[in-house]
């Protein structure tokens, strides 16, 4: 992946989590973020084994006193994970890689992964951004446009969106008139400028309501804090979200993390096991690192025990013919949908609000694609990109007064969630996982993604955006 924007986002997320020392991994590469000095283990015997093994290793090889290795936080919780401190981040040396190495032999003996980093889970335009939103005129219809299915509260499909919250006047957008949930925290800063990622959950809800009008969409602001949360906390927050309103028909999640592993997130073990026993279908974003590394929880779709309950979604470029440059890909991505330059509601329609771009566009695609992707157009200069540079270029500012164009697997995900919901309504199918299977079985559309011929879902009301092949920059 292209590391520049990842590093810009690293600083942004670190500022939003000032009490959590973060590092980039693996080995300081731009792959994922995690908490320094802490590892995760499952409660009970595994946690004791991890603690004892790491303490012995560090005492023998690094001269650390046993008190450096200790449990932090509650001993037990519903997620079934324990945070174990393995070093003091204030000393400047991140000992997490050493702890993981010390446990490799023990993991081999037990035949399973015992420990992991405490990863940062983030919305899929955060540490792996597709792009930033672009204002769209009110005269332009949403894309996908609203389907003609009527809303019927007695038969509406329940969809839970776990993301950032709803902007305060979201109901002024007709498609969101009956959308409920948590309010977005701190929409603007003290200067009146729209904060980064505000409107992300609102935008997603608008796409869902357009593709599937007969839905009861609830948006939970689980990821309001810069769209990022520690893995050790994420499982508990997911449980809180489903406990509040019950398990929905469809759970739309545009967040996750890679972890350098092929067997999921320890912090989500308990939630995923309970999900598997419910009727809920989890539709999850594949992430925007332009990578084939599994992105969790979307990649649970490739594990046999979860393939019926999880549907992973990658993004197609604007014309729908092939994969978007930023989209993650690989056999663990089950389906692709339009995810570049979609149009939906970002802010309410009451008062225009300014936004200052955080990232600069590039002279060429960060991922080596030749079409006019969102890496390059529309041109703008960003605040984070210019920080510390010798240039004095001023970040560009725009005004939002309702609609926006935005790109990312974050937005391909509600397209697919909406199509499953619309299938349930059209075919009077009450089981969301059965609807998923029927929808995929009946879909013959394909798209080219990095040489693979993959299954694609394109809503009837979606309008392709022409793709240009630009010449070299002037």
GROMACS .gro file of N, CA, C and O in nm, residues 22-107:
model
  344
   22UNK      N    1   0.058   0.426   2.055
   22UNK     CA    2   0.033   0.341   1.938
   22UNK      C    3   0.162   0.317   1.861
   22UNK      O    4   0.254   0.398   1.864
   23UNK      N    5   0.163   0.208   1.789
   23UNK     CA    6   0.274   0.174   1.700
   23UNK      C    7   0.217   0.122   1.569
   23UNK      O    8   0.099   0.085   1.561
   24UNK      N    9   0.302   0.121   1.466
   24UNK     CA   10   0.263   0.064   1.338
   24UNK      C   11   0.329  -0.072   1.321
   24UNK      O   12   0.441  -0.093   1.364
   25UNK      N   13   0.254  -0.163   1.260
   25UNK     CA   14   0.310  -0.296   1.243
   25UNK      C   15   0.276  -0.352   1.106
   25UNK      O   16   0.196  -0.295   1.033
   26UNK      N   17   0.331  -0.467   1.074
   26UNK     CA   18   0.436  -0.531   1.155
   26UNK      C   19   0.572  -0.466   1.132
   26UNK      O   20   0.600  -0.420   1.022
   27UNK      N   21   0.652  -0.460   1.235
   27UNK     CA   22   0.789  -0.409   1.225
   27UNK      C   23   0.795  -0.269   1.165
   27UNK      O   24   0.874  -0.239   1.077
   28UNK      N   25   0.705  -0.184   1.215
   28UNK     CA   26   0.704  -0.042   1.176
   28UNK      C   27   0.664  -0.017   1.031
   28UNK      O   28   0.679   0.094   0.981
   29UNK      N   29   0.614  -0.118   0.961
   29UNK     CA   30   0.565  -0.094   0.826
   29UNK      C   31   0.422  -0.044   0.833
   29UNK      O   32   0.355  -0.054   0.935
   30UNK      N   33   0.373   0.012   0.723
   30UNK     CA   34   0.239   0.069   0.721
   30UNK      C   35   0.137  -0.040   0.689
   30UNK      O   36   0.090  -0.054   0.577
   31UNK      N   37   0.108  -0.123   0.787
   31UNK     CA   38   0.012  -0.231   0.767
   31UNK      C   39  -0.108  -0.220   0.858
   31UNK      O   40  -0.221  -0.228   0.814
   32UNK      N   41  -0.082  -0.200   0.988
   32UNK     CA   42  -0.190  -0.184   1.084
   32UNK      C   43  -0.136  -0.107   1.204
   32UNK      O   44  -0.016  -0.084   1.217
   33UNK      N   45  -0.225  -0.068   1.292
   33UNK     CA   46  -0.189   0.004   1.414
   33UNK      C   47  -0.221  -0.084   1.534
   33UNK      O   48  -0.316  -0.163   1.532
   34UNK      N   49  -0.144  -0.068   1.642
   34UNK     CA   50  -0.172  -0.145   1.762
   34UNK      C   51  -0.120  -0.071   1.885
   34UNK      O   52  -0.041   0.024   1.875
   35UNK      N   53  -0.163  -0.114   2.003
   35UNK     CA   54  -0.123  -0.053   2.129
   35UNK      C   55   0.015  -0.104   2.170
   35UNK      O   56   0.037  -0.225   2.179
   36UNK      N   57   0.106  -0.012   2.196
   36UNK     CA   58   0.240  -0.050   2.240
   36UNK      C   59   0.235  -0.108   2.381
   36UNK      O   60   0.159  -0.064   2.465
   37UNK      N   61   0.319  -0.208   2.404
   37UNK     CA   62   0.337  -0.259   2.540
   37UNK      C   63   0.228  -0.350   2.591
   37UNK      O   64   0.233  -0.392   2.707
   38UNK      N   65   0.128  -0.383   2.508
   38UNK     CA   66   0.015  -0.464   2.554
   38UNK      C   67  -0.015  -0.573   2.451
   38UNK      O   68  -0.011  -0.547   2.330
   39UNK      N   69  -0.044  -0.693   2.498
   39UNK     CA   70  -0.092  -0.801   2.411
   39UNK      C   71  -0.227  -0.848   2.463
   39UNK      O   72  -0.265  -0.821   2.577
   40UNK      N   73  -0.301  -0.918   2.377
   40UNK     CA   74  -0.431  -0.974   2.413
   40UNK      C   75  -0.421  -1.125   2.420
   40UNK      O   76  -0.354  -1.189   2.339
   41UNK      N   77  -0.491  -1.182   2.519
   41UNK     CA   78  -0.503  -1.327   2.531
   41UNK      C   79  -0.645  -1.358   2.577
   41UNK      O   80  -0.715  -1.272   2.630
   42UNK      N   81  -0.688  -1.480   2.555
   42UNK     CA   82  -0.820  -1.523   2.602
   42UNK      C   83  -0.814  -1.546   2.752
   42UNK      O   84  -0.713  -1.590   2.807
   43UNK      N   85  -0.926  -1.518   2.820
   43UNK     CA   86  -0.933  -1.534   2.965
   43UNK      C   87  -0.903  -1.677   3.006
   43UNK      O   88  -0.913  -1.771   2.927
   44UNK      N   89  -0.870  -1.693   3.133
   44UNK     CA   90  -0.854  -1.826   3.189
   44UNK      C   91  -0.714  -1.881   3.173
   44UNK      O   92  -0.614  -1.809   3.183
   45UNK      N   93  -0.706  -2.009   3.143
   45UNK     CA   94  -0.579  -2.079   3.137
   45UNK      C   95  -0.486  -2.021   3.033
   45UNK      O   96  -0.364  -2.012   3.053
   46UNK      N   97  -0.541  -1.978   2.918
   46UNK     CA   98  -0.455  -1.922   2.813
   46UNK      C   99  -0.389  -1.793   2.858
   46UNK      O  100  -0.272  -1.768   2.830
   47UNK      N  101  -0.465  -1.708   2.928
   47UNK     CA  102  -0.407  -1.583   2.978
   47UNK      C  103  -0.296  -1.611   3.078
   47UNK      O  104  -0.191  -1.545   3.076
   48UNK      N  105  -0.315  -1.708   3.167
   48UNK     CA  106  -0.211  -1.742   3.264
   48UNK      C  107  -0.087  -1.797   3.194
   48UNK      O  108   0.027  -1.764   3.231
   49UNK      N  109  -0.107  -1.880   3.091
   49UNK     CA  110   0.006  -1.934   3.016
   49UNK      C  111   0.084  -1.822   2.948
   49UNK      O  112   0.207  -1.820   2.951
   50UNK      N  113   0.012  -1.730   2.885
   50UNK     CA  114   0.078  -1.618   2.818
   50UNK      C  115   0.157  -1.536   2.918
   50UNK      O  116   0.275  -1.501   2.895
   51UNK      N  117   0.095  -1.504   3.029
   51UNK     CA  118   0.160  -1.421   3.131
   51UNK      C  119   0.287  -1.489   3.182
   51UNK      O  120   0.394  -1.426   3.189
   52UNK      N  121   0.278  -1.615   3.218
   52UNK     CA  122   0.393  -1.686   3.274
   52UNK      C  123   0.504  -1.701   3.171
   52UNK      O  124   0.624  -1.684   3.202
   53UNK      N  125   0.467  -1.735   3.046
   53UNK     CA  126   0.568  -1.754   2.942
   53UNK      C  127   0.643  -1.625   2.913
   53UNK      O  128   0.767  -1.624   2.903
   54UNK      N  129   0.570  -1.514   2.899
   54UNK     CA  130   0.634  -1.387   2.868
   54UNK      C  131   0.719  -1.339   2.986
   54UNK      O  132   0.831  -1.290   2.969
   55UNK      N  133   0.668  -1.358   3.108
   55UNK     CA  134   0.746  -1.315   3.226
   55UNK      C  135   0.878  -1.391   3.234
   55UNK      O  136   0.984  -1.332   3.256
   56UNK      N  137   0.872  -1.520   3.214
   56UNK     CA  138   0.994  -1.601   3.220
   56UNK      C  139   1.093  -1.560   3.111
   56UNK      O  140   1.213  -1.543   3.135
   57UNK      N  141   1.042  -1.543   2.990
   57UNK     CA  142   1.128  -1.506   2.878
   57UNK      C  143   1.195  -1.371   2.902
   57UNK      O  144   1.317  -1.357   2.882
   58UNK      N  145   1.117  -1.272   2.945
   58UNK     CA  146   1.173  -1.139   2.963
   58UNK      C  147   1.271  -1.135   3.080
   58UNK      O  148   1.372  -1.065   3.076
   59UNK      N  149   1.243  -1.209   3.186
   59UNK     CA  150   1.333  -1.212   3.300
   59UNK      C  151   1.467  -1.274   3.261
   59UNK      O  152   1.574  -1.227   3.301
   60UNK      N  153   1.461  -1.379   3.178
   60UNK     CA  154   1.583  -1.450   3.139
   60UNK      C  155   1.664  -1.375   3.033
   60UNK      O  156   1.787  -1.381   3.034
   61UNK      N  157   1.595  -1.310   2.939
   61UNK     CA  158   1.666  -1.257   2.822
   61UNK      C  159   1.679  -1.106   2.819
   61UNK      O  160   1.765  -1.053   2.749
   62UNK      N  161   1.594  -1.035   2.893
   62UNK     CA  162   1.595  -0.889   2.882
   62UNK      C  163   1.620  -0.820   3.016
   62UNK      O  164   1.620  -0.697   3.023
   63UNK      N  165   1.632  -0.896   3.122
   63UNK     CA  166   1.664  -0.836   3.250
   63UNK      C  167   1.550  -0.757   3.312
   63UNK      O  168   1.574  -0.669   3.396
   64UNK      N  169   1.429  -0.786   3.273
   64UNK     CA  170   1.315  -0.713   3.326
   64UNK      C  171   1.264  -0.782   3.451
   64UNK      O  172   1.261  -0.905   3.459
   65UNK      N  173   1.221  -0.703   3.547
   65UNK     CA  174   1.164  -0.763   3.668
   65UNK      C  175   1.026  -0.818   3.634
   65UNK      O  176   0.960  -0.770   3.542
   66UNK      N  177   0.978  -0.920   3.707
   66UNK     CA  178   0.849  -0.982   3.674
   66UNK      C  179   0.733  -0.885   3.672
   66UNK      O  180   0.635  -0.906   3.601
   67UNK      N  181   0.739  -0.777   3.750
   67UNK     CA  182   0.626  -0.684   3.754
   67UNK      C  183   0.601  -0.613   3.622
   67UNK      O  184   0.497  -0.550   3.603
   68UNK      N  185   0.698  -0.618   3.531
   68UNK     CA  186   0.673  -0.560   3.399
   68UNK      C  187   0.560  -0.633   3.327
   68UNK      O  188   0.493  -0.575   3.242
   69UNK      N  189   0.539  -0.760   3.359
   69UNK     CA  190   0.436  -0.840   3.294
   69UNK      C  191   0.319  -0.855   3.391
   69UNK      O  192   0.332  -0.916   3.497
   70UNK      N  193   0.208  -0.796   3.357
   70UNK     CA  194   0.092  -0.800   3.446
   70UNK      C  195  -0.034  -0.774   3.367
   70UNK      O  196  -0.031  -0.714   3.259
   71UNK      N  197  -0.144  -0.816   3.422
   71UNK     CA  198  -0.273  -0.792   3.358
   71UNK      C  199  -0.319  -0.650   3.388
   71UNK      O  200  -0.296  -0.597   3.498
   72UNK      N  201  -0.384  -0.590   3.291
   72UNK     CA  202  -0.438  -0.455   3.309
   72UNK      C  203  -0.585  -0.457   3.268
   72UNK      O  204  -0.624  -0.528   3.175
   73UNK      N  205  -0.667  -0.381   3.338
   73UNK     CA  206  -0.810  -0.383   3.310
   73UNK      C  207  -0.877  -0.497   3.385
   73UNK      O  208  -0.815  -0.566   3.467
   74UNK      N  209  -1.004  -0.520   3.360
   74UNK     CA  210  -1.077  -0.625   3.431
   74UNK      C  211  -1.023  -0.763   3.398
   74UNK      O  212  -0.978  -0.790   3.287
   75UNK      N  213  -1.029  -0.853   3.499
   75UNK     CA  214  -0.980  -0.989   3.478
   75UNK      C  215  -1.069  -1.066   3.381
   75UNK      O  216  -1.023  -1.149   3.304
   76UNK      N  217  -1.198  -1.043   3.389
   76UNK     CA  218  -1.292  -1.113   3.301
   76UNK      C  219  -1.392  -1.014   3.244
   76UNK      O  220  -1.424  -0.913   3.305
   77UNK      N  221  -1.442  -1.041   3.127
   77UNK     CA  222  -1.546  -0.961   3.067
   77UNK      C  223  -1.617  -1.045   2.963
   77UNK      O  224  -1.576  -1.157   2.932
   78UNK      N  225  -1.724  -0.990   2.908
   78UNK     CA  226  -1.806  -1.068   2.816
   78UNK      C  227  -1.730  -1.108   2.690
   78UNK      O  228  -1.759  -1.210   2.627
   79UNK      N  229  -1.632  -1.028   2.653
   79UNK     CA  230  -1.557  -1.058   2.530
   79UNK      C  231  -1.459  -1.173   2.549
   79UNK      O  232  -1.406  -1.226   2.452
   80UNK      N  233  -1.431  -1.208   2.675
   80UNK     CA  234  -1.342  -1.321   2.699
   80UNK      C  235  -1.197  -1.294   2.670
   80UNK      O  236  -1.120  -1.387   2.645
   81UNK      N  237  -1.153  -1.167   2.673
   81UNK     CA  238  -1.013  -1.135   2.646
   81UNK      C  239  -0.952  -1.060   2.763
   81UNK      O  240  -1.022  -0.990   2.838
   82UNK      N  241  -0.822  -1.074   2.779
   82UNK     CA  242  -0.746  -1.009   2.884
   82UNK      C  243  -0.633  -0.929   2.821
   82UNK      O  244  -0.564  -0.979   2.733
   83UNK      N  245  -0.617  -0.806   2.865
   83UNK     CA  246  -0.502  -0.725   2.823
   83UNK      C  247  -0.387  -0.754   2.918
   83UNK      O  248  -0.403  -0.746   3.040
   84UNK      N  249  -0.273  -0.786   2.862
   84UNK     CA  250  -0.156  -0.817   2.942
   84UNK      C  251  -0.045  -0.719   2.906
   84UNK      O  252  -0.003  -0.712   2.789
   85UNK      N  253  -0.001  -0.643   3.006
   85UNK     CA  254   0.107  -0.548   2.980
   85UNK      C  255   0.239  -0.622   2.982
   85UNK      O  256   0.268  -0.696   3.076
   86UNK      N  257   0.319  -0.603   2.878
   86UNK     CA  258   0.447  -0.673   2.868
   86UNK      C  259   0.566  -0.578   2.869
   86UNK      O  260   0.680  -0.620   2.850
   87UNK      N  261   0.539  -0.450   2.890
   87UNK     CA  262   0.649  -0.355   2.896
   87UNK      C  263   0.596  -0.215   2.915
   87UNK      O  264   0.476  -0.190   2.905
   88UNK      N  265   0.684  -0.123   2.944
   88UNK     CA  266   0.647   0.015   2.967
   88UNK      C  267   0.676   0.097   2.841
   88UNK      O  268   0.793   0.120   2.808
   89UNK      N  269   0.571   0.142   2.767
   89UNK     CA  270   0.594   0.220   2.645
   89UNK      C  271   0.673   0.347   2.670
   89UNK      O  272   0.739   0.398   2.579
   90UNK      N  273   0.670   0.399   2.794
   90UNK     CA  274   0.742   0.522   2.824
   90UNK      C  275   0.893   0.503   2.811
   90UNK      O  276   0.968   0.599   2.794
   91UNK      N  277   0.939   0.377   2.817
   91UNK     CA  278   1.082   0.351   2.803
   91UNK      C  279   1.128   0.357   2.658
   91UNK      O  280   1.246   0.350   2.630
   92UNK      N  281   1.030   0.368   2.566
   92UNK     CA  282   1.063   0.388   2.425
   92UNK      C  283   1.082   0.261   2.345
   92UNK      O  284   1.085   0.265   2.222
   93UNK      N  285   1.097   0.147   2.411
   93UNK     CA  286   1.119   0.021   2.340
   93UNK      C  287   0.988  -0.057   2.339
   93UNK      O  288   0.935  -0.093   2.445
   94UNK      N  289   0.934  -0.084   2.221
   94UNK     CA  290   0.811  -0.161   2.211
   94UNK      C  291   0.847  -0.310   2.219
   94UNK      O  292   0.907  -0.365   2.127
   95UNK      N  293   0.808  -0.372   2.329
   95UNK     CA  294   0.846  -0.512   2.350
   95UNK      C  295   0.741  -0.610   2.299
   95UNK      O  296   0.758  -0.732   2.316
   96UNK      N  297   0.633  -0.561   2.240
   96UNK     CA  298   0.530  -0.652   2.191
   96UNK      C  299   0.585  -0.754   2.092
   96UNK      O  300   0.556  -0.874   2.104
   97UNK      N  301   0.665  -0.715   1.991
   97UNK     CA  302   0.719  -0.817   1.900
   97UNK      C  303   0.800  -0.924   1.973
   97UNK      O  304   0.796  -1.042   1.937
   98UNK      N  305   0.873  -0.884   2.078
   98UNK     CA  306   0.950  -0.982   2.155
   98UNK      C  307   0.858  -1.078   2.229
   98UNK      O  308   0.884  -1.198   2.238
   99UNK      N  309   0.747  -1.025   2.282
   99UNK     CA  310   0.651  -1.110   2.353
   99UNK      C  311   0.589  -1.211   2.257
   99UNK      O  312   0.572  -1.329   2.291
  100UNK      N  313   0.553  -1.165   2.138
  100UNK     CA  314   0.495  -1.257   2.039
  100UNK      C  315   0.594  -1.366   2.001
  100UNK      O  316   0.558  -1.482   1.984
  101UNK      N  317   0.720  -1.328   1.986
  101UNK     CA  318   0.821  -1.427   1.953
  101UNK      C  319   0.840  -1.529   2.064
  101UNK      O  320   0.859  -1.648   2.039
  102UNK      N  321   0.833  -1.482   2.189
  102UNK     CA  322   0.850  -1.573   2.302
  102UNK      C  323   0.740  -1.677   2.307
  102UNK      O  324   0.761  -1.788   2.357
  103UNK      N  325   0.623  -1.645   2.256
  103UNK     CA  326   0.508  -1.735   2.264
  103UNK      C  327   0.495  -1.827   2.144
  103UNK      O  328   0.408  -1.913   2.142
  104UNK      N  329   0.579  -1.809   2.044
  104UNK     CA  330   0.565  -1.889   1.922
  104UNK      C  331   0.574  -2.039   1.951
  104UNK      O  332   0.497  -2.120   1.900
  105UNK      N  333   0.669  -2.076   2.036
  105UNK     CA  334   0.685  -2.218   2.067
  105UNK      C  335   0.564  -2.271   2.143
  105UNK      O  336   0.515  -2.382   2.115
  106UNK      N  337   0.514  -2.193   2.237
  106UNK     CA  338   0.396  -2.237   2.313
  106UNK      C  339   0.275  -2.250   2.223
  106UNK      O  340   0.194  -2.343   2.239
  107UNK      N  341   0.260  -2.159   2.128
  107UNK     CA  342   0.148  -2.168   2.035
  107UNK      C  343   0.158  -2.294   1.949
  107UNK      O  344   0.058  -2.360   1.920
   0.00000   0.00000   0.00000
